Amino acid sequence: SAVISQKPSRDICQRGTSLTIQCQVDSQVTMMFWYRQQPGQSLTLIATANQGSEATYESGFVIDKFPISRPNLTFSTLTVSNMSPEDSSIYLCSAYGGSGANVLTFGAGSRLTVL
Amino acid sequence: AQSVAQPEDQVNVAEGNPLTVKCTYSVSGNPYLFWYVQYPNRGLQFLLKYITGDNLVKGSYGFEAEFNKSQTSFHLKKPSALVSDSALYFCAVRDERGSSASKIIFGSGTRLSIRP
């Protein structure tokens, strides 16, 4: 099954700054997904990242705030721009490739705290 | 658009008793259904899935789930609970039809607590 690595695993950031989260998959995948999770709560899909095209954002998420790059079939980045305390959350990268073609595998997550 | 509901925020069960965690869904086409588990300070782990075939699917750690099309449900079950089953459980759905056919939507989560 696919193995997904994310970094940083956690960070403390200042209000108004931006942070880029990196996601590396150990195999080629067509689609990658970025989710956000408040600790102990549900996952909310931010966007779908396809290689060679712009990311598709879910309602409530915009490219200016969460720009995504997908330069190749094994890598993606999510930037959280102009951060505020409301952006404090766990950001999860995922891709299909675990336990069968239809199963999403997740990275361990990046826990961001914005002061 | 697809949606999934977990009506119980928390389920409390005594060790050794059977457990059920409820999930209902809504899709326009045929559903792909999943259960994931999240232990404290750990990532999401896949438990089981229903794509097609037998309505009763078996997964990791002795868990199983029953797909019920008429009730649009996919409840997670285990015959005998263990204290180590205590965790946060998420039901998820993917609609095999439409413009959003590739994405998976998660329920709100149910915290399962097994008392010794």
PDB file of C-alpha atoms in Angstrom:
ATOM      1  CA  SER A   1       0.000   0.000   0.000  1.00  0.00           C
ATOM      2  CA  ALA A   2       1.046   3.602  -0.531  1.00  0.00           C
ATOM      3  CA  VAL A   3       3.118   5.307   2.148  1.00  0.00           C
ATOM      4  CA  ILE A   4       2.589   9.034   2.570  1.00  0.00           C
ATOM      5  CA  SER A   5       5.064  11.300   4.321  1.00  0.00           C
ATOM      6  CA  GLN A   6       4.230  14.815   5.434  1.00  0.00           C
ATOM      7  CA  LYS A   7       6.362  17.568   6.818  1.00  0.00           C
ATOM      8  CA  PRO A   8       6.436  19.434   9.012  1.00  0.00           C
ATOM      9  CA  SER A   9       4.689  17.194  11.513  1.00  0.00           C
ATOM     10  CA  ARG A  10       3.925  20.210  13.626  1.00  0.00           C
ATOM     11  CA  ASP A  11       4.715  23.898  13.758  1.00  0.00           C
ATOM     12  CA  ILE A  12       3.894  27.009  15.697  1.00  0.00           C
ATOM     13  CA  CYS A  13       3.387  30.033  13.496  1.00  0.00           C
ATOM     14  CA  GLN A  14       2.824  33.720  13.937  1.00  0.00           C
ATOM     15  CA  ARG A  15      -0.310  35.459  12.753  1.00  0.00           C
ATOM     16  CA  GLY A  16       0.030  36.845   9.218  1.00  0.00           C
ATOM     17  CA  THR A  17       2.726  34.442   8.072  1.00  0.00           C
ATOM     18  CA  SER A  18       2.436  31.589   5.595  1.00  0.00           C
ATOM     19  CA  LEU A  19       3.503  27.965   5.889  1.00  0.00           C
ATOM     20  CA  THR A  20       3.945  25.316   3.239  1.00  0.00           C
ATOM     21  CA  ILE A  21       3.232  21.664   4.001  1.00  0.00           C
ATOM     22  CA  GLN A  22       4.905  19.041   1.865  1.00  0.00           C
ATOM     23  CA  CYS A  23       3.453  15.650   0.997  1.00  0.00           C
ATOM     24  CA  GLN A  24       5.446  12.828  -0.571  1.00  0.00           C
ATOM     25  CA  VAL A  25       3.971   9.526  -1.777  1.00  0.00           C
ATOM     26  CA  ASP A  26       6.167   6.494  -2.356  1.00  0.00           C
ATOM     27  CA  SER A  27       4.337   5.596  -5.587  1.00  0.00           C
ATOM     28  CA  GLN A  28       2.767   7.472  -8.470  1.00  0.00           C
ATOM     29  CA  VAL A  29      -0.812   8.521  -7.845  1.00  0.00           C
ATOM     30  CA  THR A  30      -3.219  10.412 -10.063  1.00  0.00           C
ATOM     31  CA  MET A  31      -5.107  12.340  -7.432  1.00  0.00           C
ATOM     32  CA  MET A  32      -4.063  13.675  -4.067  1.00  0.00           C
ATOM     33  CA  PHE A  33      -6.388  15.208  -1.522  1.00  0.00           C
ATOM     34  CA  TRP A  34      -5.873  17.731   1.253  1.00  0.00           C
ATOM     35  CA  TYR A  35      -8.086  17.613   4.338  1.00  0.00           C
ATOM     36  CA  ARG A  36      -8.284  19.697   7.495  1.00  0.00           C
ATOM     37  CA  GLN A  37      -9.163  18.283  10.899  1.00  0.00           C
ATOM     38  CA  GLN A  38      -9.666  20.015  14.203  1.00  0.00           C
ATOM     39  CA  PRO A  39      -8.347  17.658  16.903  1.00  0.00           C
ATOM     40  CA  GLY A  40     -10.975  15.062  17.728  1.00  0.00           C
ATOM     41  CA  GLN A  41     -13.338  16.294  15.048  1.00  0.00           C
ATOM     42  CA  SER A  42     -14.259  15.365  11.501  1.00  0.00           C
ATOM     43  CA  LEU A  43     -12.203  15.765   8.357  1.00  0.00           C
ATOM     44  CA  THR A  44     -13.104  18.511   5.921  1.00  0.00           C
ATOM     45  CA  LEU A  45     -11.911  18.245   2.333  1.00  0.00           C
ATOM     46  CA  ILE A  46     -10.013  21.331   1.233  1.00  0.00           C
ATOM     47  CA  ALA A  47      -9.147  20.451  -2.343  1.00  0.00           C
ATOM     48  CA  THR A  48      -8.289  17.767  -4.856  1.00  0.00           C
ATOM     49  CA  ALA A  49      -4.863  18.085  -6.484  1.00  0.00           C
ATOM     50  CA  ASN A  50      -4.352  16.594  -9.932  1.00  0.00           C
ATOM     51  CA  GLN A  51      -0.994  16.556 -11.622  1.00  0.00           C
ATOM     52  CA  GLY A  52      -0.774  19.005 -14.489  1.00  0.00           C
ATOM     53  CA  SER A  53      -3.914  20.976 -13.682  1.00  0.00           C
ATOM     54  CA  GLU A  54      -5.177  23.436 -11.113  1.00  0.00           C
ATOM     55  CA  ALA A  55      -6.496  22.081  -7.868  1.00  0.00           C
ATOM     56  CA  THR A  56     -10.240  21.790  -7.381  1.00  0.00           C
ATOM     57  CA  TYR A  57     -11.350  23.534  -4.202  1.00  0.00           C
ATOM     58  CA  GLU A  58     -14.329  22.704  -2.035  1.00  0.00           C
ATOM     59  CA  SER A  59     -16.862  25.276  -0.966  1.00  0.00           C
ATOM     60  CA  GLY A  60     -15.392  27.602   1.621  1.00  0.00           C
ATOM     61  CA  PHE A  61     -11.796  27.176   0.487  1.00  0.00           C
ATOM     62  CA  VAL A  62     -10.072  29.436  -2.039  1.00  0.00           C
ATOM     63  CA  ILE A  63      -6.815  29.279  -3.920  1.00  0.00           C
ATOM     64  CA  ASP A  64      -5.516  32.577  -2.544  1.00  0.00           C
ATOM     65  CA  LYS A  65      -5.725  31.240   0.995  1.00  0.00           C
ATOM     66  CA  PHE A  66      -4.693  27.638   0.300  1.00  0.00           C
ATOM     67  CA  PRO A  67      -2.541  27.511  -2.847  1.00  0.00           C
ATOM     68  CA  ILE A  68      -1.657  23.957  -3.869  1.00  0.00           C
ATOM     69  CA  SER A  69       1.082  22.705  -6.117  1.00  0.00           C
ATOM     70  CA  ARG A  70       1.259  19.295  -7.791  1.00  0.00           C
ATOM     71  CA  PRO A  71       4.463  19.235  -9.845  1.00  0.00           C
ATOM     72  CA  ASN A  72       4.558  15.457 -10.377  1.00  0.00           C
ATOM     73  CA  LEU A  73       2.745  12.219  -9.594  1.00  0.00           C
ATOM     74  CA  THR A  74       4.385  11.678  -6.184  1.00  0.00           C
ATOM     75  CA  PHE A  75       4.473  15.130  -4.585  1.00  0.00           C
ATOM     76  CA  SER A  76       2.192  17.975  -3.552  1.00  0.00           C
ATOM     77  CA  THR A  77       2.337  21.029  -1.345  1.00  0.00           C
ATOM     78  CA  LEU A  78      -0.344  22.970   0.491  1.00  0.00           C
ATOM     79  CA  THR A  79       0.360  26.512   1.633  1.00  0.00           C
ATOM     80  CA  VAL A  80      -1.677  28.123   4.362  1.00  0.00           C
ATOM     81  CA  SER A  81      -1.397  31.844   3.628  1.00  0.00           C
ATOM     82  CA  ASN A  82      -1.726  34.866   5.892  1.00  0.00           C
ATOM     83  CA  MET A  83      -2.507  32.643   8.841  1.00  0.00           C
ATOM     84  CA  SER A  84      -4.837  33.513  11.679  1.00  0.00           C
ATOM     85  CA  PRO A  85      -5.584  31.545  14.876  1.00  0.00           C
ATOM     86  CA  GLU A  86      -8.641  30.090  13.114  1.00  0.00           C
ATOM     87  CA  ASP A  87      -6.250  28.230  10.809  1.00  0.00           C
ATOM     88  CA  SER A  88      -4.886  26.236  13.741  1.00  0.00           C
ATOM     89  CA  SER A  89      -5.666  22.686  12.766  1.00  0.00           C
ATOM     90  CA  ILE A  90      -4.291  19.379  11.555  1.00  0.00           C
ATOM     91  CA  TYR A  91      -3.742  19.271   7.807  1.00  0.00           C
ATOM     92  CA  LEU A  92      -3.810  15.843   6.195  1.00  0.00           C
ATOM     93  CA  CYS A  93      -2.554  14.724   2.827  1.00  0.00           C
ATOM     94  CA  SER A  94      -4.074  11.629   1.249  1.00  0.00           C
ATOM     95  CA  ALA A  95      -4.088   9.581  -1.924  1.00  0.00           C
ATOM     96  CA  TYR A  96      -5.651   6.433  -3.271  1.00  0.00           C
ATOM     97  CA  GLY A  97      -3.434   3.400  -3.066  1.00  0.00           C
ATOM     98  CA  GLY A  98      -3.858   1.610   0.218  1.00  0.00           C
ATOM     99  CA  SER A  99      -5.636  -1.730   0.658  1.00  0.00           C
ATOM    100  CA  GLY A 100      -7.032  -1.494  -2.837  1.00  0.00           C
ATOM    101  CA  ALA A 101      -7.544   1.108  -5.505  1.00  0.00           C
ATOM    102  CA  ASN A 102     -10.558   2.732  -3.849  1.00  0.00           C
ATOM    103  CA  VAL A 103      -9.079   3.238  -0.402  1.00  0.00           C
ATOM    104  CA  LEU A 104      -7.591   6.532   0.728  1.00  0.00           C
ATOM    105  CA  THR A 105      -4.310   6.352   2.569  1.00  0.00           C
ATOM    106  CA  PHE A 106      -3.384   9.264   4.825  1.00  0.00           C
ATOM    107  CA  GLY A 107      -0.228  10.894   5.947  1.00  0.00           C
ATOM    108  CA  ALA A 108       0.335  11.363   9.668  1.00  0.00           C
ATOM    109  CA  GLY A 109      -0.755  14.993   9.413  1.00  0.00           C
ATOM    110  CA  SER A 110       0.742  18.407  10.064  1.00  0.00           C
ATOM    111  CA  ARG A 111      -0.440  20.072  13.246  1.00  0.00           C
ATOM    112  CA  LEU A 112      -0.326  23.846  12.928  1.00  0.00           C
ATOM    113  CA  THR A 113      -0.790  26.242  15.807  1.00  0.00           C
ATOM    114  CA  VAL A 114      -1.157  29.917  14.944  1.00  0.00           C
ATOM    115  CA  LEU A 115      -0.501  32.426  17.694  1.00  0.00           C
TER     116      LEU A 115
ATOM    117  CA  ALA B   1     -23.671  15.737  -3.611  1.00  0.00           C
ATOM    118  CA  GLN B   2     -22.839  12.908  -1.264  1.00  0.00           C
ATOM    119  CA  SER B   3     -23.212  13.145   2.488  1.00  0.00           C
ATOM    120  CA  VAL B   4     -22.742  10.894   5.483  1.00  0.00           C
ATOM    121  CA  ALA B   5     -24.135  11.081   8.997  1.00  0.00           C
ATOM    122  CA  GLN B   6     -23.010   9.548  12.258  1.00  0.00           C
ATOM    123  CA  PRO B   7     -25.842  10.249  14.691  1.00  0.00           C
ATOM    124  CA  GLU B   8     -23.934   9.362  17.858  1.00  0.00           C
ATOM    125  CA  ASP B   9     -21.089  11.511  19.132  1.00  0.00           C
ATOM    126  CA  GLN B  10     -20.144   8.839  21.659  1.00  0.00           C
ATOM    127  CA  VAL B  11     -20.836   5.167  22.208  1.00  0.00           C
ATOM    128  CA  ASN B  12     -20.055   3.505  25.532  1.00  0.00           C
ATOM    129  CA  VAL B  13     -19.831  -0.272  25.783  1.00  0.00           C
ATOM    130  CA  ALA B  14     -18.594  -2.713  28.400  1.00  0.00           C
ATOM    131  CA  GLU B  15     -15.708  -4.939  27.417  1.00  0.00           C
ATOM    132  CA  GLY B  16     -16.903  -8.230  25.998  1.00  0.00           C
ATOM    133  CA  ASN B  17     -20.252  -6.842  24.866  1.00  0.00           C
ATOM    134  CA  PRO B  18     -21.176  -6.337  21.229  1.00  0.00           C
ATOM    135  CA  LEU B  19     -20.809  -2.857  19.803  1.00  0.00           C
ATOM    136  CA  THR B  20     -22.483  -0.946  16.994  1.00  0.00           C
ATOM    137  CA  VAL B  21     -21.477   2.420  15.558  1.00  0.00           C
ATOM    138  CA  LYS B  22     -24.124   3.853  13.271  1.00  0.00           C
ATOM    139  CA  CYS B  23     -23.702   5.459   9.863  1.00  0.00           C
ATOM    140  CA  THR B  24     -26.160   6.588   7.195  1.00  0.00           C
ATOM    141  CA  TYR B  25     -25.338   8.054   3.811  1.00  0.00           C
ATOM    142  CA  SER B  26     -26.787   9.852   0.818  1.00  0.00           C
ATOM    143  CA  VAL B  27     -25.484   9.585  -2.751  1.00  0.00           C
ATOM    144  CA  SER B  28     -26.907   9.997  -6.225  1.00  0.00           C
ATOM    145  CA  GLY B  29     -25.301   6.854  -7.636  1.00  0.00           C
ATOM    146  CA  ASN B  30     -23.961   3.711  -6.046  1.00  0.00           C
ATOM    147  CA  PRO B  31     -22.011   4.280  -2.844  1.00  0.00           C
ATOM    148  CA  TYR B  32     -18.516   3.277  -1.951  1.00  0.00           C
ATOM    149  CA  LEU B  33     -18.502   3.094   1.846  1.00  0.00           C
ATOM    150  CA  PHE B  34     -15.630   3.057   4.299  1.00  0.00           C
ATOM    151  CA  TRP B  35     -14.805   2.969   7.972  1.00  0.00           C
ATOM    152  CA  TYR B  36     -11.641   4.496   9.382  1.00  0.00           C
ATOM    153  CA  VAL B  37     -10.309   4.565  12.935  1.00  0.00           C
ATOM    154  CA  GLN B  38      -8.158   7.184  14.605  1.00  0.00           C
ATOM    155  CA  TYR B  39      -6.333   6.476  17.835  1.00  0.00           C
ATOM    156  CA  PRO B  40      -5.151   9.390  20.013  1.00  0.00           C
ATOM    157  CA  ASN B  41      -2.322  11.315  18.376  1.00  0.00           C
ATOM    158  CA  ARG B  42      -2.238   8.850  15.514  1.00  0.00           C
ATOM    159  CA  GLY B  43      -3.136   9.014  11.849  1.00  0.00           C
ATOM    160  CA  LEU B  44      -6.243   7.634  10.206  1.00  0.00           C
ATOM    161  CA  GLN B  45      -6.286   3.893   9.643  1.00  0.00           C
ATOM    162  CA  PHE B  46      -8.500   2.100   7.154  1.00  0.00           C
ATOM    163  CA  LEU B  47     -10.755  -0.574   8.698  1.00  0.00           C
ATOM    164  CA  LEU B  48     -13.002  -1.858   5.935  1.00  0.00           C
ATOM    165  CA  LYS B  49     -14.903  -0.967   2.799  1.00  0.00           C
ATOM    166  CA  TYR B  50     -17.970  -1.837   0.780  1.00  0.00           C
ATOM    167  CA  ILE B  51     -17.766  -1.423  -2.969  1.00  0.00           C
ATOM    168  CA  THR B  52     -19.966  -4.182  -4.315  1.00  0.00           C
ATOM    169  CA  GLY B  53     -20.853  -7.780  -3.550  1.00  0.00           C
ATOM    170  CA  ASP B  54     -21.780  -9.219  -0.157  1.00  0.00           C
ATOM    171  CA  ASN B  55     -23.586  -6.795   2.089  1.00  0.00           C
ATOM    172  CA  LEU B  56     -21.601  -7.959   5.121  1.00  0.00           C
ATOM    173  CA  VAL B  57     -17.960  -6.959   4.907  1.00  0.00           C
ATOM    174  CA  LYS B  58     -15.239  -7.936   7.322  1.00  0.00           C
ATOM    175  CA  GLY B  59     -12.248  -5.814   8.170  1.00  0.00           C
ATOM    176  CA  SER B  60      -9.356  -5.356  10.508  1.00  0.00           C
ATOM    177  CA  TYR B  61      -9.347  -6.081  14.259  1.00  0.00           C
ATOM    178  CA  GLY B  62     -12.507  -8.214  14.101  1.00  0.00           C
ATOM    179  CA  PHE B  63     -14.745  -5.406  12.881  1.00  0.00           C
ATOM    180  CA  GLU B  64     -17.471  -5.887  10.316  1.00  0.00           C
ATOM    181  CA  ALA B  65     -20.091  -3.684   8.692  1.00  0.00           C
ATOM    182  CA  GLU B  66     -23.386  -4.343   6.986  1.00  0.00           C
ATOM    183  CA  PHE B  67     -24.467  -2.435   3.888  1.00  0.00           C
ATOM    184  CA  ASN B  68     -28.220  -1.861   3.851  1.00  0.00           C
ATOM    185  CA  LYS B  69     -29.338  -0.184   0.643  1.00  0.00           C
ATOM    186  CA  SER B  70     -32.979   0.270   1.618  1.00  0.00           C
ATOM    187  CA  GLN B  71     -32.039   2.013   4.853  1.00  0.00           C
ATOM    188  CA  THR B  72     -28.979   3.731   3.314  1.00  0.00           C
ATOM    189  CA  SER B  73     -26.930   2.567   6.273  1.00  0.00           C
ATOM    190  CA  PHE B  74     -23.498   1.084   6.856  1.00  0.00           C
ATOM    191  CA  HIS B  75     -23.248   0.355  10.582  1.00  0.00           C
ATOM    192  CA  LEU B  76     -19.963  -0.832  12.073  1.00  0.00           C
ATOM    193  CA  LYS B  77     -20.144  -3.821  14.389  1.00  0.00           C
ATOM    194  CA  LYS B  78     -18.005  -6.065  16.521  1.00  0.00           C
ATOM    195  CA  PRO B  79     -19.290  -9.105  18.453  1.00  0.00           C
ATOM    196  CA  SER B  80     -17.084  -8.600  21.500  1.00  0.00           C
ATOM    197  CA  ALA B  81     -15.534  -5.236  22.348  1.00  0.00           C
ATOM    198  CA  LEU B  82     -12.016  -4.778  23.674  1.00  0.00           C
ATOM    199  CA  VAL B  83     -10.707  -1.879  25.738  1.00  0.00           C
ATOM    200  CA  SER B  84      -8.154  -1.348  22.976  1.00  0.00           C
ATOM    201  CA  ASP B  85     -11.016  -0.600  20.547  1.00  0.00           C
ATOM    202  CA  SER B  86     -11.497   2.753  22.278  1.00  0.00           C
ATOM    203  CA  ALA B  87     -10.883   5.359  19.581  1.00  0.00           C
ATOM    204  CA  LEU B  88     -12.534   7.791  17.189  1.00  0.00           C
ATOM    205  CA  TYR B  89     -14.344   6.130  14.291  1.00  0.00           C
ATOM    206  CA  PHE B  90     -15.234   7.756  10.997  1.00  0.00           C
ATOM    207  CA  CYS B  91     -17.656   6.587   8.358  1.00  0.00           C
ATOM    208  CA  ALA B  92     -16.950   7.855   4.841  1.00  0.00           C
ATOM    209  CA  VAL B  93     -18.653   7.729   1.462  1.00  0.00           C
ATOM    210  CA  ARG B  94     -17.685   8.145  -2.141  1.00  0.00           C
ATOM    211  CA  ASP B  95     -20.275   8.579  -4.880  1.00  0.00           C
ATOM    212  CA  GLU B  96     -19.388   6.515  -7.918  1.00  0.00           C
ATOM    213  CA  ARG B  97     -21.283   8.898 -10.149  1.00  0.00           C
ATOM    214  CA  GLY B  98     -21.049  12.573 -11.016  1.00  0.00           C
ATOM    215  CA  SER B  99     -18.476  15.327 -11.065  1.00  0.00           C
ATOM    216  CA  SER B 100     -17.413  14.588  -7.515  1.00  0.00           C
ATOM    217  CA  ALA B 101     -16.967  10.886  -8.078  1.00  0.00           C
ATOM    218  CA  SER B 102     -13.373  10.864  -6.950  1.00  0.00           C
ATOM    219  CA  LYS B 103     -13.640  12.454  -3.528  1.00  0.00           C
ATOM    220  CA  ILE B 104     -14.432  10.875  -0.185  1.00  0.00           C
ATOM    221  CA  ILE B 105     -16.560  12.685   2.382  1.00  0.00           C
ATOM    222  CA  PHE B 106     -16.288  11.869   6.082  1.00  0.00           C
ATOM    223  CA  GLY B 107     -18.880  11.757   8.800  1.00  0.00           C
ATOM    224  CA  SER B 108     -18.603  13.727  12.009  1.00  0.00           C
ATOM    225  CA  GLY B 109     -17.039  10.836  13.887  1.00  0.00           C
ATOM    226  CA  THR B 110     -18.118   8.687  16.827  1.00  0.00           C
ATOM    227  CA  ARG B 111     -15.977   8.302  19.904  1.00  0.00           C
ATOM    228  CA  LEU B 112     -16.075   4.712  21.076  1.00  0.00           C
ATOM    229  CA  SER B 113     -15.296   4.120  24.725  1.00  0.00           C
ATOM    230  CA  ILE B 114     -14.945   0.571  26.036  1.00  0.00           C
ATOM    231  CA  ARG B 115     -14.965   0.233  29.809  1.00  0.00           C
ATOM    232  CA  PRO B 116     -13.198  -2.710  31.475  1.00  0.00           C
TER     233      PRO B 116
END
